[in-house]
Amino acid sequence: MNNFDKPWGGRFTQATDVFVEAFTASVNFDKRLYEYDIMGSIAHAKMLAQVGILTRTECNSIVEGLQAIQQEILEGKFEWSVALEDVHMNIETVLVQKIGPVGKKLHTGRSRNDQVATDIRLYLRYEIDLLGAQITRLIKILAEVAEREADTIMPGFTHLQSAQPIIFGHHLLAWCEMLLRDRDRLQDCRKRVNCLPLGAAALAGTSYPIDRRYTAQLLGFETVAENSLDAVSDRDFAIEFTSCATLLMMHLSRFSEEIVLWSSAQFNFIELSDAFCTGSSIMPQKKNPDVPELVRGKTGRVYGHLISLLTLMKSQPLAYNKDNQEDKEPLFDTIDTLKGCLRVYGDMMPSIRVNREVMYQAAGRGFTTATDLADYLVKKGMPFRDAHEVVGKVVRHAIDTHCHLDEISLDVLRSFSVLIEEDIYVKLTLEGSVASRHHFGGTAPQQVRKAIKRLRGRF
Ligand code: ARG
């Protein structure tokens, strides 16, 4: 395309280098913003009419033209041109072709700099709401599974060593807490996303008597950016969003790691449905947990996007710089990745088969009720440190004689401490151990049921 035909071609006498044209263009990825670009343009045109810069007829013509373009894009009939650089100039150029010279008035009192900042904010606000709904869906699904497994005993781990028996539902509720915080963080980030940059124009504002509050109202922005330089240049809101995204992915990677471990032959705590696994092309027996593995792997790309965006913004002098065009791909990919991972998790979780018996047996290995024995002694008056020492010796004995704690006879137990009586055996059962953690936030089945109820009240 000849530069004279470009919206900014006036001061140019030579054509852009062909490679540079492609190198500087963003339309191949920013066309994703078209809906928000049109939404922003319609609001801008209406504001211009409101303050008398455009006539009502001019405004209507622009609005109708933009709506027709939106329809064409939806139907796949719109021809995107790399020569027209970005989504903004593509749409504006076609608008002028469609409605004639009046289309050229749309860009009054506006720049692509405040335009693109507005588009991204509108887009991100919408996606944050979708993500919030997806997180809520996953939490609800996990709560269902937790309810089903509110009596299922499994080993709780520290250092990946069996530590104390817990309820599987309690473990799933821990995941729910992480997800709830992720959702809250996104919600909080949304406040800072939901601010109108339009009106900042290129960087200094504009000489037209614009009404930014009116534009903000039309677009549902809660606030209007206070400073024009800041409005066009900073992308901290995108960085903040991506940092919320990294935390969410970090959590999903932890869930994934546990699912991979639990579904291994060594743990055998759960079995994933065939629909969420694939086989091996060489080993006929294999059924691989691809979904959690991929989610775990995708965490890396989201972390990478956070670093990309931070580095993109680092040291940028005010105000807008072309560097900022690089904000889109990391942001888009972050959103796509989150959506995919949340969706697949929500689909996969209800279909896992829980091997309750295997979990139960595993919970009984590794002297997981040793703390209960120590607590028993403390309740009979022994200082905790002494009780710890005594139980350590009992465990040593159990290791040497290859038995579980509750298989040691009362006589032998009493040789370690005369405080031990017949009633110790209920305390040493897995059921007794979990039931005794009967307080707010504890793993007793009754508490797990209460926690599920409270959780549901938090949506
Ligand atoms: N495509 C650009 C971006 O994504 C739009 C703003 C360009 N502004 C400019 N003065 N070149 O950031």
XYZ file of N, CA and C in Angstrom, residues 157-397:
723
model
N 0.181 -35.509 54.081
C 1.637 -35.556 53.933
C 2.308 -34.266 54.383
N 3.506 -34.420 54.919
C 4.449 -33.298 54.936
C 5.746 -33.914 54.422
N 6.491 -33.163 53.649
C 7.714 -33.690 53.002
C 7.396 -34.897 52.116
N 6.166 -35.015 51.681
C 5.655 -36.169 50.931
C 5.813 -37.489 51.707
N 5.980 -37.382 53.015
C 5.988 -38.546 53.887
C 4.645 -38.559 54.611
N 4.092 -39.751 54.795
C 2.824 -39.842 55.518
C 2.973 -39.166 56.869
N 2.039 -38.275 57.187
C 2.170 -37.502 58.421
C 1.055 -37.821 59.404
N -0.176 -37.497 59.013
C -1.338 -37.765 59.850
C -2.509 -38.094 58.944
N -3.426 -38.918 59.429
C -4.598 -39.199 58.587
C -5.455 -37.944 58.440
N -6.002 -37.774 57.251
C -6.915 -36.653 57.001
C -8.084 -37.175 56.175
N -9.057 -36.308 55.984
C -10.207 -36.634 55.138
C -9.924 -36.116 53.734
N -10.167 -36.974 52.737
C -9.898 -36.569 51.350
C -10.679 -35.298 50.995
N -11.909 -35.218 51.467
C -12.706 -34.012 51.213
C -12.036 -32.763 51.769
N -11.370 -32.917 52.886
C -10.665 -31.799 53.515
C -9.537 -31.322 52.608
N -8.860 -32.292 52.013
C -7.774 -31.973 51.080
C -8.330 -31.170 49.893
N -9.461 -31.604 49.367
C -10.055 -30.899 48.220
C -10.509 -29.495 48.614
N -10.942 -29.361 49.853
C -11.355 -28.026 50.311
C -10.156 -27.080 50.410
N -8.975 -27.645 50.634
C -7.767 -26.804 50.632
C -7.582 -26.210 49.237
N -7.810 -27.019 48.235
C -7.723 -26.501 46.854
C -8.755 -25.376 46.661
N -9.958 -25.600 47.189
C -11.021 -24.582 47.027
C -10.601 -23.247 47.632
N -9.930 -23.299 48.786
C -9.490 -22.045 49.420
C -8.521 -21.297 48.515
N -7.616 -22.047 47.911
C -6.643 -21.396 47.009
C -7.384 -20.724 45.854
N -8.349 -21.457 45.295
C -9.092 -20.933 44.145
C -9.934 -19.714 44.520
N -10.477 -19.748 45.726
C -11.263 -18.593 46.169
C -10.392 -17.337 46.262
N -9.182 -17.533 46.769
C -8.282 -16.372 46.829
C -7.917 -15.903 45.423
N -7.745 -16.849 44.517
C -7.432 -16.471 43.130
C -8.562 -15.638 42.539
N -9.781 -16.068 42.832
C -10.934 -15.354 42.316
C -11.013 -13.943 42.926
N -10.768 -13.857 44.233
C -10.784 -12.542 44.901
C -9.719 -11.615 44.334
N -8.548 -12.196 44.081
C -7.453 -11.366 43.545
C -7.850 -10.782 42.185
N -8.460 -11.621 41.341
C -8.878 -11.141 40.017
C -9.935 -10.054 40.153
N -10.832 -10.267 41.078
C -11.897 -9.306 41.331
C -11.311 -7.964 41.750
N -10.282 -8.037 42.564
C -9.643 -6.822 43.050
C -8.892 -6.119 41.918
N -8.230 -6.919 41.104
C -7.488 -6.391 39.959
C -8.446 -5.690 38.992
N -9.648 -6.234 38.875
C -10.663 -5.678 37.962
C -10.940 -4.199 38.241
N -10.877 -3.809 39.528
C -11.139 -2.410 39.883
C -10.161 -1.484 39.165
N -8.916 -1.909 39.101
C -7.897 -1.053 38.477
C -7.917 -1.163 36.954
N -8.470 -2.269 36.452
C -8.638 -2.403 34.999
C -9.768 -1.488 34.530
N -10.775 -1.351 35.374
C -12.023 -0.706 34.959
C -11.971 0.819 35.042
N -11.019 1.378 34.328
C -10.769 2.818 34.379
C -10.586 3.318 32.944
N -11.242 4.402 32.601
C -11.254 4.898 31.206
C -10.021 5.734 30.824
N -9.241 5.284 29.840
C -8.119 6.098 29.354
C -8.551 7.096 28.277
N -9.636 6.793 27.556
C -10.043 7.601 26.404
C -10.197 9.066 26.802
N -9.704 9.937 25.920
C -9.694 11.362 26.235
C -8.268 11.823 26.477
N -7.403 10.866 26.794
C -5.988 11.205 26.974
C -5.368 11.537 25.619
N -6.057 11.077 24.551
C -5.578 11.258 23.175
C -4.151 10.721 23.038
N -3.269 11.416 22.352
C -1.932 10.854 22.131
C -1.163 10.763 23.440
N -1.239 11.809 24.239
C -0.549 11.836 25.534
C -0.955 13.027 26.404
N -1.368 14.135 25.765
C -1.525 15.388 26.509
C -2.972 15.775 26.731
N -3.894 14.915 26.230
C -5.289 15.314 26.258
C -5.619 15.979 24.933
N -6.770 16.631 24.851
C -7.196 17.181 23.566
C -7.818 18.559 23.758
N -7.825 19.350 22.693
C -8.329 20.724 22.797
C -9.841 20.806 22.608
N -10.478 19.662 22.307
C -11.947 19.680 22.148
C -12.619 19.586 23.519
N -13.812 20.120 23.617
C -14.520 20.102 24.909
C -15.167 18.741 25.177
N -14.352 17.722 25.332
C -14.876 16.352 25.489
C -15.483 16.143 26.883
N -16.316 15.118 26.972
C -16.934 14.771 28.255
C -16.556 13.323 28.584
N -15.481 13.189 29.294
C -14.930 11.845 29.560
C -15.839 11.037 30.485
N -16.509 11.752 31.396
C -17.406 11.020 32.305
C -18.527 10.341 31.523
N -18.986 11.046 30.501
C -20.063 10.488 29.687
C -19.572 9.232 28.950
N -18.389 9.310 28.357
C -17.824 8.140 27.676
C -17.682 6.982 28.663
N -17.185 7.303 29.857
C -16.990 6.260 30.875
C -18.321 5.604 31.213
N -19.336 6.423 31.335
C -20.662 5.901 31.675
C -21.162 4.971 30.564
N -20.975 5.387 29.326
C -21.424 4.552 28.203
C -20.701 3.201 28.177
N -19.449 3.209 28.587
C -18.659 1.971 28.508
C -18.637 1.197 29.829
N -19.327 1.728 30.823
C -19.372 1.024 32.112
C -18.070 1.095 32.891
N -17.234 2.091 32.595
C -16.011 2.259 33.386
C -16.351 2.951 34.698
N -15.771 2.435 35.770
C -16.097 2.986 37.079
C -15.380 4.306 37.325
N -14.176 4.414 36.792
C -13.407 5.639 37.007
C -12.853 6.151 35.671
N -12.381 7.385 35.702
C -11.754 8.008 34.526
C -10.289 8.248 34.891
N -9.390 7.854 34.010
C -7.963 8.020 34.310
C -7.664 9.494 34.593
N -6.983 9.737 35.688
C -6.728 11.101 36.165
C -5.709 11.838 35.313
N -4.754 11.085 34.781
C -3.614 11.732 34.128
C -3.418 11.167 32.727
N -3.373 12.059 31.754
C -3.356 11.610 30.353
C -2.081 10.832 30.004
N -0.959 11.245 30.565
C 0.312 10.559 30.257
C 0.267 9.133 30.790
N -0.182 9.025 32.022
C -0.285 7.714 32.666
C -1.289 6.839 31.911
N -2.402 7.448 31.498
C -3.489 6.686 30.880
C -3.039 5.968 29.609
N -2.223 6.623 28.794
C -1.827 5.995 27.530
C -0.619 5.090 27.663
N 0.131 5.244 28.742
C 1.416 4.539 28.737
C 1.486 3.319 29.634
N 0.888 3.372 30.813
C 1.161 2.257 31.728
C 0.348 1.033 31.370
N 0.968 -0.109 31.548
C 0.281 -1.385 31.372
C 0.343 -2.182 32.680
N 0.445 -1.475 33.777
C 0.541 -2.178 35.070
C -0.688 -3.051 35.332
N -1.836 -2.628 34.801
C -3.046 -3.429 35.034
C -2.936 -4.795 34.358
N -2.279 -4.821 33.202
C -2.089 -6.107 32.512
C -1.080 -6.962 33.253
N -0.086 -6.316 33.828
C 0.922 -7.041 34.604
C 0.278 -7.596 35.876
N -0.544 -6.751 36.501
C -1.222 -7.193 37.719
C -2.120 -8.397 37.420
N -2.848 -8.301 36.321
C -3.699 -9.428 35.940
C -2.861 -10.690 35.735
N -1.757 -10.531 35.013
C -0.932 -11.699 34.716
C -0.308 -12.260 35.989
N -0.035 -11.397 36.932
C 0.514 -11.925 38.188
C -0.561 -12.694 38.953
N -1.810 -12.231 38.896
C -2.908 -13.038 39.466
C -2.978 -14.383 38.726
N -2.770 -14.314 37.418
C -2.834 -15.530 36.613
C -1.726 -16.513 36.994
N -0.538 -15.989 37.288
C 0.554 -16.902 37.656
C 0.232 -17.619 38.968
N -0.398 -16.902 39.891
C -0.742 -17.556 41.162
C -1.783 -18.647 40.936
N -2.733 -18.342 40.085
C -3.749 -19.351 39.768
C -3.091 -20.574 39.119
N -2.205 -20.334 38.168
C -1.527 -21.449 37.505
C -0.638 -22.215 38.489
N -0.010 -21.468 39.395
C 0.813 -22.125 40.413
C -0.062 -23.092 41.219
N -1.258 -22.644 41.575
C -2.160 -23.535 42.310
C -2.560 -24.734 41.458
N -2.919 -24.466 40.210
C -3.322 -25.587 39.343
C -2.161 -26.566 39.162
N -0.949 -26.044 39.152
C 0.210 -26.942 38.991
C 0.377 -27.833 40.223
N 0.012 -27.297 41.376
C 0.099 -28.120 42.594
C -0.968 -29.215 42.559
N -2.192 -28.835 42.151
C -3.249 -29.852 42.050
C -2.792 -30.926 41.063
N -2.209 -30.462 39.963
C -1.803 -31.374 38.898
C -0.765 -32.368 39.389
N 0.207 -31.839 40.098
C 1.272 -32.703 40.618
C 0.664 -33.789 41.512
N -0.297 -33.401 42.333
C -0.907 -34.389 43.233
C -1.707 -35.419 42.445
N -2.402 -34.967 41.425
C -3.190 -35.907 40.624
C -2.269 -36.880 39.885
N -1.165 -36.360 39.389
C -0.197 -37.234 38.707
C 0.326 -38.285 39.694
N 0.686 -37.827 40.883
C 1.191 -38.772 41.896
C 0.112 -39.788 42.285
N -1.052 -39.290 42.606
C -2.129 -40.150 43.107
C -2.572 -41.190 42.074
N -2.481 -40.819 40.794
C -2.950 -41.774 39.783
C -1.840 -42.725 39.341
N -0.654 -42.597 39.934
C 0.429 -43.523 39.582
C 0.165 -44.882 40.215
N 0.780 -45.928 39.670
C 0.613 -47.281 40.222
C 1.118 -47.329 41.657
N 2.122 -46.499 41.962
C 2.714 -46.525 43.294
C 1.725 -46.012 44.349
N 1.034 -44.933 44.057
C 0.022 -44.424 44.995
C -1.301 -45.156 44.809
N -1.764 -45.121 43.550
C -3.043 -45.754 43.204
C -4.222 -45.252 44.051
N -4.212 -43.971 44.395
C -5.304 -43.403 45.190
C -6.534 -43.123 44.329
N -6.264 -42.723 43.084
C -7.381 -42.362 42.207
C -7.156 -42.953 40.821
N -8.237 -43.012 40.052
C -8.069 -43.355 38.654
C -8.783 -42.299 37.822
N -8.072 -41.788 36.826
C -8.672 -40.777 35.954
C -9.488 -41.503 34.898
N -10.551 -40.838 34.475
C -11.359 -41.426 33.412
C -10.547 -41.463 32.119
N -10.813 -42.481 31.288
C -10.092 -42.622 30.014
C -10.181 -41.355 29.175
N -11.291 -40.639 29.335
C -11.509 -39.447 28.513
C -10.453 -38.368 28.755
N -9.705 -38.471 29.852
C -8.729 -37.437 30.181
C -7.297 -37.951 30.150
N -7.107 -39.123 29.520
C -5.773 -39.715 29.466
C -5.463 -40.126 28.031
N -4.197 -40.368 27.776
C -3.846 -40.969 26.489
C -2.922 -42.145 26.759
N -2.671 -42.926 25.701
C -1.803 -44.090 25.842
C -0.431 -43.808 25.303
N 0.384 -44.824 25.297
C 1.738 -44.720 24.759
C 1.776 -45.451 23.433
N 2.550 -44.897 22.482
C 2.617 -45.544 21.167
C 3.494 -46.782 21.206
N 4.270 -46.954 22.256
C 5.119 -48.164 22.318
C 4.729 -49.102 23.458
N 4.301 -48.527 24.607
C 4.013 -49.395 25.759
C 2.502 -49.599 25.877
N 2.046 -50.774 25.515
C 0.592 -50.999 25.433
C -0.140 -50.837 26.763
N 0.564 -50.983 27.868
C -0.113 -50.952 29.170
C -0.359 -49.531 29.679
N 0.261 -48.524 29.030
C 0.268 -47.180 29.611
C -1.059 -46.423 29.483
N -1.372 -45.706 30.565
C -2.475 -44.743 30.534
C -1.938 -43.511 31.253
N -1.655 -42.501 30.482
C -0.933 -41.348 31.027
C -1.854 -40.196 31.433
N -1.526 -39.546 32.553
C -2.366 -38.423 33.022
C -2.021 -37.128 32.296
N -2.238 -37.119 30.996
C -1.821 -35.974 30.164
C -2.404 -34.646 30.615
N -3.662 -34.663 31.006
C -4.311 -33.384 31.320
C -3.606 -32.677 32.480
N -3.474 -33.340 33.641
C -2.756 -32.634 34.708
C -1.298 -32.336 34.354
N -0.672 -33.214 33.581
C 0.718 -32.938 33.192
C 0.812 -31.674 32.339
N -0.131 -31.549 31.398
C -0.118 -30.373 30.520
C -0.405 -29.095 31.291
N -1.360 -29.181 32.200
C -1.673 -27.996 33.007
C -0.428 -27.591 33.796
N 0.231 -28.590 34.371
C 1.470 -28.323 35.121
C 2.487 -27.653 34.195
N 2.600 -28.177 32.985
C 3.556 -27.620 32.032
C 3.197 -26.213 31.577
N 1.915 -25.968 31.414
C 1.486 -24.656 30.915
C 1.719 -23.551 31.942
N 1.924 -23.936 33.182
C 2.240 -22.951 34.214
C 3.457 -22.137 33.779
N 4.398 -22.807 33.150
C 5.637 -22.150 32.730
C 5.393 -21.020 31.753
N 4.470 -21.238 30.800
C 4.287 -20.166 29.825
C 3.644 -18.938 30.456
N 2.761 -19.169 31.429
C 2.132 -18.012 32.082
C 3.160 -17.253 32.934
N 4.011 -17.994 33.632
C 5.101 -17.324 34.372
C 5.933 -16.500 33.382
N 6.191 -17.087 32.230
C 6.982 -16.408 31.201
C 6.320 -15.123 30.748
N 4.999 -15.171 30.588
C 4.283 -13.968 30.150
C 4.392 -12.850 31.178
N 4.390 -13.218 32.447
C 4.532 -12.195 33.489
C 5.882 -11.498 33.342
N 6.913 -12.283 33.147
C 8.257 -11.702 32.989
C 8.323 -10.873 31.700
N 7.682 -11.362 30.636
C 7.658 -10.591 29.381
C 7.070 -9.210 29.613
N 5.925 -9.189 30.277
C 5.224 -7.916 30.462
C 5.988 -6.981 31.400
N 6.530 -7.552 32.460
C 7.314 -6.721 33.384
C 8.498 -6.100 32.655
N 9.136 -6.920 31.830
C 10.328 -6.450 31.121
C 9.940 -5.456 30.030
N 8.796 -5.719 29.406
C 8.282 -4.798 28.385
C 8.098 -3.393 28.964
N 7.602 -3.342 30.175
C 7.279 -2.049 30.790
C 8.507 -1.408 31.436
N 9.478 -2.225 31.766
C 10.623 -1.716 32.530
C 11.349 -0.596 31.775
N 11.599 0.480 32.481
C 12.406 1.603 31.978
C 11.767 2.386 30.835
N 10.522 2.109 30.523
C 9.898 2.876 29.428
C 9.691 4.316 29.856
N 10.223 5.241 29.080
C 9.950 6.651 29.393
C 8.495 6.957 29.071
N 7.930 7.933 29.746
C 6.567 8.359 29.431
C 6.583 9.014 28.046
N 5.574 8.981 27.192
C 4.312 8.331 27.554
C 4.225 7.035 26.738
N 3.389 7.007 25.679
C 3.258 5.783 24.889
C 4.535 5.500 24.099
N 4.906 4.240 24.059
C 5.978 3.775 23.179
C 5.478 2.551 22.443
N 6.003 2.353 21.259
C 5.547 1.233 20.430
C 5.799 -0.115 21.124
N 6.737 -0.118 22.076
C 6.984 -1.337 22.859
C 5.664 -1.952 23.325
N 4.743 -1.045 23.683
C 3.496 -1.509 24.299
C 2.646 -2.378 23.388
N 2.929 -2.330 22.113
C 2.199 -3.220 21.204
C 2.475 -4.683 21.565
N 3.604 -4.902 22.200
C 4.008 -6.257 22.596
C 3.253 -6.757 23.834
N 2.340 -5.960 24.346
C 1.613 -6.403 25.547
C 0.541 -7.445 25.211
N 0.123 -7.465 23.937
C -1.086 -8.222 23.621
C -0.911 -9.727 23.601
N 0.113 -10.191 22.904
C 0.233 -11.645 22.790
C 0.404 -12.364 24.134
N 1.273 -11.841 25.026
C 1.359 -12.499 26.340
C 0.017 -12.481 27.089
N -0.665 -11.347 26.975
C -1.944 -11.222 27.679
C -2.976 -12.198 27.099
N -3.073 -12.237 25.782
C -4.037 -13.135 25.145
C -3.727 -14.593 25.490
N -2.455 -14.928 25.406
C -2.101 -16.322 25.657
C -2.325 -16.700 27.117
N -2.104 -15.737 28.010
C -2.373 -15.991 29.433
C -3.852 -16.333 29.613
N -4.695 -15.528 28.991
C -6.143 -15.729 29.142
C -6.574 -17.058 28.514
N -6.073 -17.332 27.314
C -6.433 -18.602 26.662
C -5.995 -19.791 27.516
N -4.799 -19.677 28.074
C -4.265 -20.791 28.864
C -5.112 -21.006 30.120
N -5.419 -19.921 30.811
C -6.236 -20.040 32.024
C -7.595 -20.664 31.701
N -8.197 -20.178 30.633
C -9.534 -20.673 30.304
C -9.496 -22.167 30.001
N -8.513 -22.567 29.233
C -8.390 -23.989 28.877
C -8.175 -24.847 30.117
N -7.270 -24.389 30.980
C -6.926 -25.190 32.165
C -8.121 -25.290 33.115
N -8.815 -24.164 33.324
C -9.958 -24.177 34.239
C -11.069 -25.069 33.689
N -11.261 -24.972 32.401
C -12.328 -25.770 31.806
C -12.034 -27.265 31.942
N -10.818 -27.643 31.600
C -10.505 -29.066 31.594
C -10.519 -29.620 33.025
N -10.119 -28.785 33.988
C -10.158 -29.239 35.388
C -11.590 -29.466 35.857
N -12.453 -28.530 35.492
C -13.859 -28.663 35.873
C -14.483 -29.904 35.255
N -14.083 -30.211 34.023
C -14.629 -31.390 33.348
C -14.078 -32.680 33.942
N -12.808 -32.638 34.307
C -12.129 -33.865 34.726
C -12.461 -34.309 36.154
N -12.590 -33.329 37.054
C -12.687 -33.679 38.478
C -13.856 -34.603 38.848
N -15.057 -34.378 38.313
C -16.156 -35.251 38.742
C -15.944 -36.703 38.311
N -15.113 -36.915 37.302
C -14.991 -38.277 36.756
C -13.863 -39.091 37.400
N -13.169 -38.515 38.363
C -12.093 -39.322 38.954
C -12.687 -40.407 39.854
N -12.109 -41.599 39.767
C -12.560 -42.675 40.662
C -11.632 -42.708 41.864
N -12.203 -42.703 43.033
C -11.394 -42.671 44.246
C -11.264 -44.092 44.801
N -10.039 -44.544 44.959
C -9.802 -45.876 45.544
C -9.728 -45.734 47.061
N -10.915 -45.695 47.665
C -10.982 -45.384 49.095
C -10.209 -46.386 49.946
N -10.296 -47.666 49.581
C -9.635 -48.702 50.370
C -8.114 -48.505 50.331
N -7.599 -48.180 49.139
C -6.146 -47.985 49.006
C -5.701 -46.780 49.833
N -6.490 -45.711 49.774
C -6.162 -44.513 50.564
C -6.160 -44.871 52.052
N -7.160 -45.639 52.442
C -7.307 -46.007 53.863
C -6.091 -46.801 54.342
N -5.731 -47.806 53.527
C -4.570 -48.631 53.893
C -3.309 -47.773 53.981
N -3.158 -46.876 53.028
C -1.968 -46.014 53.011
C -1.939 -45.111 54.238
N -3.141 -44.669 54.659
C -3.205 -43.781 55.823
C -2.750 -44.506 57.087
N -2.892 -45.841 57.089
C -2.537 -46.621 58.271
C -1.044 -46.939 58.345
N -0.342 -46.744 57.237
C 1.103 -47.024 57.251
C 1.875 -45.783 57.695
N 3.047 -46.025 58.291
C 3.914 -44.895 58.628
C 3.587 -44.255 59.970
N 2.915 -45.016 60.843
C 2.677 -44.566 62.233
C 2.032 -43.184 62.265
N 1.015 -43.013 61.432
C 0.413 -41.690 61.272
C -0.380 -41.228 62.491
N -0.635 -42.163 63.444
C -1.374 -41.716 64.635
C -0.453 -41.511 65.841
N 0.855 -41.454 65.571
C 1.812 -41.257 66.667
C 1.526 -39.954 67.433
N 1.131 -38.909 66.702
C 0.826 -37.640 67.380
C -0.357 -37.814 68.329
N -1.300 -38.690 67.911
C -2.469 -38.915 68.767
C -2.060 -39.571 70.086
N -1.069 -40.461 69.995
C -0.581 -41.103 71.223
C 0.076 -40.053 72.130
N 0.858 -39.176 71.513
C 1.516 -38.121 72.309
C 0.463 -37.206 72.938
N -0.536 -36.822 72.151
C -1.596 -35.954 72.682
C -2.328 -36.627 73.840
N -2.512 -37.941 73.725
C -3.166 -38.723 74.788
C -2.381 -38.584 76.103
N -1.064 -38.742 75.981
C -0.228 -38.651 77.180
C -0.273 -37.242 77.780
N -0.296 -36.238 76.897
C -0.345 -34.847 77.365
C -1.642 -34.607 78.134
N -2.732 -35.153 77.569
C -4.015 -34.965 78.238
C -4.047 -35.671 79.593
N -3.128 -36.648 79.782
C -3.039 -37.317 81.093
C -2.014 -36.650 81.994
N -1.490 -35.510 81.543
C -0.619 -34.730 82.435
C 0.845 -34.687 82.066
N 1.262 -35.430 81.048
C 2.695 -35.418 80.706
C 3.009 -34.180 79.840
N 4.105 -33.499 80.110
C 4.475 -32.364 79.238
C 4.698 -32.842 77.799
N 4.345 -31.996 76.799
C 4.374 -32.461 75.414
C 5.750 -32.968 74.987
N 6.810 -32.283 75.369
C 8.153 -32.705 74.952
C 8.498 -34.112 75.460
N 8.065 -34.394 76.704
C 8.310 -35.742 77.248
C 7.485 -36.761 76.480
N 6.240 -36.396 76.182
C 5.358 -37.306 75.453
C 5.955 -37.623 74.080
N 6.506 -36.589 73.442
C 7.135 -36.750 72.122
C 8.246 -37.797 72.217
N 9.037 -37.693 73.251
C 10.169 -38.598 73.476
C 9.675 -40.040 73.680
N 8.655 -40.191 74.541
C 8.108 -41.524 74.829
C 7.565 -42.150 73.545
N 6.793 -41.379 72.792
C 6.177 -41.936 71.581
C 7.250 -42.267 70.545
N 8.291 -41.468 70.516
C 9.413 -41.777 69.623
C 9.947 -43.173 69.900
N 10.025 -43.498 71.157
C 10.533 -44.831 71.534
C 9.531 -45.915 71.161
N 8.242 -45.625 71.325
C 7.211 -46.601 70.939
C 7.311 -46.865 69.434
N 7.491 -45.793 68.659
C 7.599 -45.942 67.205
C 8.826 -46.796 66.862
N 9.915 -46.518 67.533
C 11.144 -47.297 67.315
C 10.848 -48.791 67.525
N 10.141 -49.086 68.604
C 9.761 -50.467 68.928
C 8.904 -51.056 67.798
